[in-house]
Amino acid sequence: MSALTKAKGFKKSKAGTYLSIGTTAFGVLSVVKQARKAHTESDTLLLLDAAVSAAAIVTGLAILVRELKRVGDDDVLFG
């Protein structure tokens, strides 16, 4: 298996899934910042936007964790 083929399969690997989880979880920082700003300014619309963004992050993390469970011994980087 060539290095290019392995690189293309990185997204489907355990390492790629962990990286995706980390970058998605990093988005929590911006949502928290947005929620604090909305709270201090009493901006309901901005607070609603932060809540929807937080729900999207939670959903994304749940999907990635499910994918991580599906990636078993057939990890493309170790194959």
CSV table of N, CA and C in Angstrom, one decimal:
chain,number,residue,atom,x,y,z
A,1,MET,N,0.9,-1.2,0.0
A,1,MET,CA,0.0,0.0,0.0
A,1,MET,C,0.9,1.2,0.0
A,2,SER,N,0.7,2.1,-0.9
A,2,SER,CA,1.5,3.3,-1.0
A,2,SER,C,1.2,4.3,0.1
A,3,ALA,N,2.1,5.3,0.3
A,3,ALA,CA,1.9,6.3,1.3
A,3,ALA,C,0.7,7.2,0.9
A,4,LEU,N,0.6,7.4,-0.4
A,4,LEU,CA,-0.6,8.3,-0.8
A,4,LEU,C,-1.9,7.6,-0.5
A,5,THR,N,-2.0,6.4,-0.7
A,5,THR,CA,-3.2,5.6,-0.4
A,5,THR,C,-3.5,5.7,1.1
A,6,LYS,N,-2.5,5.5,1.9
A,6,LYS,CA,-2.6,5.6,3.4
A,6,LYS,C,-3.1,7.0,3.8
A,7,ALA,N,-2.5,8.0,3.2
A,7,ALA,CA,-2.9,9.4,3.5
A,7,ALA,C,-4.3,9.7,3.1
A,8,LYS,N,-4.8,9.1,2.0
A,8,LYS,CA,-6.2,9.3,1.7
A,8,LYS,C,-7.1,8.6,2.7
A,9,GLY,N,-6.7,7.5,3.3
A,9,GLY,CA,-7.5,6.8,4.2
A,9,GLY,C,-7.4,7.3,5.6
A,10,PHE,N,-6.6,8.3,5.9
A,10,PHE,CA,-6.4,8.9,7.2
A,10,PHE,C,-7.6,9.3,7.9
A,11,LYS,N,-8.6,9.9,7.1
A,11,LYS,CA,-9.8,10.3,7.7
A,11,LYS,C,-10.6,9.2,8.3
A,12,LYS,N,-10.5,8.0,7.7
A,12,LYS,CA,-11.2,6.8,8.2
A,12,LYS,C,-10.4,6.0,9.3
A,13,SER,N,-9.3,6.5,9.7
A,13,SER,CA,-8.5,5.8,10.7
A,13,SER,C,-8.8,6.3,12.1
A,14,LYS,N,-8.3,5.5,13.1
A,14,LYS,CA,-8.6,5.9,14.5
A,14,LYS,C,-7.9,7.3,14.7
A,15,ALA,N,-6.7,7.4,14.3
A,15,ALA,CA,-5.9,8.7,14.5
A,15,ALA,C,-6.7,9.9,13.9
A,16,GLY,N,-7.2,9.7,12.7
A,16,GLY,CA,-7.9,10.7,12.0
A,16,GLY,C,-9.2,11.1,12.7
A,17,THR,N,-9.9,10.0,13.3
A,17,THR,CA,-11.1,10.3,14.0
A,17,THR,C,-10.8,11.0,15.3
A,18,TYR,N,-9.7,10.6,16.0
A,18,TYR,CA,-9.3,11.4,17.2
A,18,TYR,C,-9.0,12.8,16.9
A,19,LEU,N,-8.3,13.1,15.8
A,19,LEU,CA,-8.0,14.4,15.4
A,19,LEU,C,-9.3,15.2,15.1
A,20,SER,N,-10.3,14.6,14.4
A,20,SER,CA,-11.5,15.3,14.2
A,20,SER,C,-12.3,15.6,15.5
A,21,ILE,N,-12.2,14.6,16.4
A,21,ILE,CA,-12.9,14.9,17.7
A,21,ILE,C,-12.2,16.1,18.4
A,22,GLY,N,-10.9,16.1,18.4
A,22,GLY,CA,-10.2,17.2,19.0
A,22,GLY,C,-10.5,18.6,18.4
A,23,THR,N,-10.5,18.6,17.1
A,23,THR,CA,-10.8,19.9,16.4
A,23,THR,C,-12.2,20.3,16.6
A,24,THR,N,-13.1,19.4,16.7
A,24,THR,CA,-14.5,19.7,16.9
A,24,THR,C,-14.7,20.2,18.4
A,25,ALA,N,-14.1,19.5,19.3
A,25,ALA,CA,-14.1,19.9,20.7
A,25,ALA,C,-13.5,21.3,20.9
A,26,PHE,N,-12.5,21.6,20.1
A,26,PHE,CA,-11.9,22.9,20.2
A,26,PHE,C,-12.9,24.1,19.9
A,27,GLY,N,-13.9,23.8,19.1
A,27,GLY,CA,-14.9,24.7,18.8
A,27,GLY,C,-15.7,25.1,20.0
A,28,VAL,N,-15.7,24.4,21.0
A,28,VAL,CA,-16.4,24.7,22.3
A,28,VAL,C,-15.9,26.0,22.8
A,29,LEU,N,-14.6,26.3,22.7
A,29,LEU,CA,-14.1,27.6,23.2
A,29,LEU,C,-14.8,28.8,22.6
A,30,SER,N,-15.0,28.8,21.3
A,30,SER,CA,-15.6,29.9,20.6
A,30,SER,C,-17.1,30.0,21.0
A,31,VAL,N,-17.7,28.9,21.2
A,31,VAL,CA,-19.1,28.9,21.6
A,31,VAL,C,-19.3,29.5,23.0
A,32,VAL,N,-18.4,29.1,23.9
A,32,VAL,CA,-18.4,29.6,25.3
A,32,VAL,C,-18.2,31.1,25.2
A,33,LYS,N,-17.2,31.6,24.4
A,33,LYS,CA,-16.9,33.0,24.3
A,33,LYS,C,-18.1,33.8,23.8
A,34,GLN,N,-18.8,33.2,22.8
A,34,GLN,CA,-20.0,33.8,22.2
A,34,GLN,C,-21.1,33.9,23.2
A,35,ALA,N,-21.3,32.8,24.0
A,35,ALA,CA,-22.3,32.8,25.0
A,35,ALA,C,-22.1,33.8,26.1
A,36,ARG,N,-20.9,33.9,26.5
A,36,ARG,CA,-20.5,34.9,27.6
A,36,ARG,C,-20.8,36.3,27.1
A,37,LYS,N,-20.4,36.6,25.8
A,37,LYS,CA,-20.7,37.9,25.2
A,37,LYS,C,-22.2,38.2,25.1
A,38,ALA,N,-22.9,37.2,24.7
A,38,ALA,CA,-24.4,37.3,24.6
A,38,ALA,C,-25.0,37.6,26.0
A,39,HIS,N,-24.5,36.9,27.0
A,39,HIS,CA,-25.0,37.1,28.3
A,39,HIS,C,-24.7,38.5,28.9
A,40,THR,N,-23.5,39.0,28.7
A,40,THR,CA,-23.2,40.3,29.2
A,40,THR,C,-23.9,41.4,28.5
A,41,GLU,N,-24.2,41.2,27.2
A,41,GLU,CA,-24.9,42.2,26.4
A,41,GLU,C,-26.4,42.0,26.4
A,42,SER,N,-26.9,41.0,27.1
A,42,SER,CA,-28.3,40.6,27.1
A,42,SER,C,-28.9,40.5,25.7
A,43,ASP,N,-28.1,39.9,24.8
A,43,ASP,CA,-28.5,39.7,23.4
A,43,ASP,C,-29.1,38.3,23.3
A,44,THR,N,-30.4,38.2,23.2
A,44,THR,CA,-31.1,36.9,23.1
A,44,THR,C,-30.8,36.2,21.8
A,45,LEU,N,-30.7,36.9,20.7
A,45,LEU,CA,-30.5,36.3,19.4
A,45,LEU,C,-29.0,35.7,19.4
A,46,LEU,N,-28.1,36.4,19.9
A,46,LEU,CA,-26.7,35.9,19.9
A,46,LEU,C,-26.6,34.6,20.9
A,47,LEU,N,-27.4,34.7,22.0
A,47,LEU,CA,-27.4,33.5,22.9
A,47,LEU,C,-28.0,32.3,22.2
A,48,LEU,N,-29.1,32.6,21.5
A,48,LEU,CA,-29.7,31.5,20.7
A,48,LEU,C,-28.8,30.9,19.7
A,49,ASP,N,-28.0,31.7,19.0
A,49,ASP,CA,-27.0,31.3,18.1
A,49,ASP,C,-25.9,30.4,18.8
A,50,ALA,N,-25.5,30.8,19.9
A,50,ALA,CA,-24.5,30.0,20.7
A,50,ALA,C,-25.1,28.7,21.1
A,51,ALA,N,-26.4,28.6,21.5
A,51,ALA,CA,-27.0,27.4,21.8
A,51,ALA,C,-27.1,26.4,20.7
A,52,VAL,N,-27.5,27.0,19.5
A,52,VAL,CA,-27.6,26.1,18.3
A,52,VAL,C,-26.2,25.6,17.9
A,53,SER,N,-25.2,26.5,18.0
A,53,SER,CA,-23.8,26.1,17.7
A,53,SER,C,-23.3,25.0,18.7
A,54,ALA,N,-23.7,25.1,19.9
A,54,ALA,CA,-23.3,24.1,20.9
A,54,ALA,C,-24.0,22.8,20.6
A,55,ALA,N,-25.3,22.8,20.2
A,55,ALA,CA,-26.0,21.6,19.8
A,55,ALA,C,-25.3,20.9,18.6
A,56,ALA,N,-24.9,21.7,17.7
A,56,ALA,CA,-24.2,21.2,16.5
A,56,ALA,C,-22.9,20.5,16.9
A,57,ILE,N,-22.2,21.1,17.8
A,57,ILE,CA,-20.9,20.5,18.3
A,57,ILE,C,-21.2,19.2,19.0
A,58,VAL,N,-22.2,19.2,19.8
A,58,VAL,CA,-22.5,17.9,20.6
A,58,VAL,C,-22.9,16.8,19.6
A,59,THR,N,-23.7,17.2,18.6
A,59,THR,CA,-24.1,16.2,17.6
A,59,THR,C,-22.9,15.7,16.8
A,60,GLY,N,-22.0,16.6,16.4
A,60,GLY,CA,-20.8,16.2,15.7
A,60,GLY,C,-19.9,15.3,16.5
A,61,LEU,N,-19.8,15.6,17.7
A,61,LEU,CA,-18.9,14.7,18.6
A,61,LEU,C,-19.6,13.4,18.8
A,62,ALA,N,-20.9,13.3,18.9
A,62,ALA,CA,-21.6,12.0,19.0
A,62,ALA,C,-21.4,11.2,17.7
A,63,ILE,N,-21.4,11.8,16.6
A,63,ILE,CA,-21.2,11.1,15.3
A,63,ILE,C,-19.8,10.6,15.2
A,64,LEU,N,-18.8,11.4,15.6
A,64,LEU,CA,-17.4,11.0,15.6
A,64,LEU,C,-17.1,9.9,16.6
A,65,VAL,N,-17.7,9.9,17.7
A,65,VAL,CA,-17.5,8.8,18.7
A,65,VAL,C,-18.1,7.5,18.2
A,66,ARG,N,-19.3,7.6,17.5
A,66,ARG,CA,-19.9,6.4,16.9
A,66,ARG,C,-19.0,5.9,15.8
A,67,GLU,N,-18.4,6.8,15.0
A,67,GLU,CA,-17.5,6.3,14.0
A,67,GLU,C,-16.2,5.7,14.6
A,68,LEU,N,-15.8,6.2,15.7
A,68,LEU,CA,-14.6,5.7,16.3
A,68,LEU,C,-14.9,4.2,16.8
A,69,LYS,N,-16.1,4.0,17.3
A,69,LYS,CA,-16.4,2.7,17.7
A,69,LYS,C,-16.5,1.7,16.5
A,70,ARG,N,-16.9,2.2,15.4
A,70,ARG,CA,-17.0,1.3,14.2
A,70,ARG,C,-15.6,1.0,13.6
A,71,VAL,N,-14.7,1.9,13.8
A,71,VAL,CA,-13.3,1.7,13.3
A,71,VAL,C,-12.7,0.7,14.2
A,72,GLY,N,-12.6,-0.5,13.9
A,72,GLY,CA,-12.1,-1.6,14.7
A,72,GLY,C,-10.7,-1.9,14.4
A,73,ASP,N,-10.5,-3.2,14.2
A,73,ASP,CA,-9.1,-3.7,13.8
A,73,ASP,C,-8.8,-3.4,12.4
A,74,ASP,N,-9.7,-3.0,11.6
A,74,ASP,CA,-9.4,-2.7,10.2
A,74,ASP,C,-9.0,-1.3,9.9
A,75,ASP,N,-8.2,-0.8,10.8
A,75,ASP,CA,-7.6,0.6,10.7
A,75,ASP,C,-6.7,0.7,9.5
A,76,VAL,N,-6.9,1.6,8.6
A,76,VAL,CA,-6.2,1.7,7.4
A,76,VAL,C,-4.7,2.0,7.6
A,77,LEU,N,-4.3,2.7,8.6
A,77,LEU,CA,-2.9,3.0,8.8
A,77,LEU,C,-2.1,1.9,9.3
A,78,PHE,N,-2.8,0.9,9.9
A,78,PHE,CA,-2.0,-0.2,10.5
A,78,PHE,C,-2.2,-1.5,9.6
A,79,GLY,N,-2.9,-1.4,8.5
A,79,GLY,CA,-3.2,-2.5,7.6
A,79,GLY,C,-2.1,-2.8,6.7
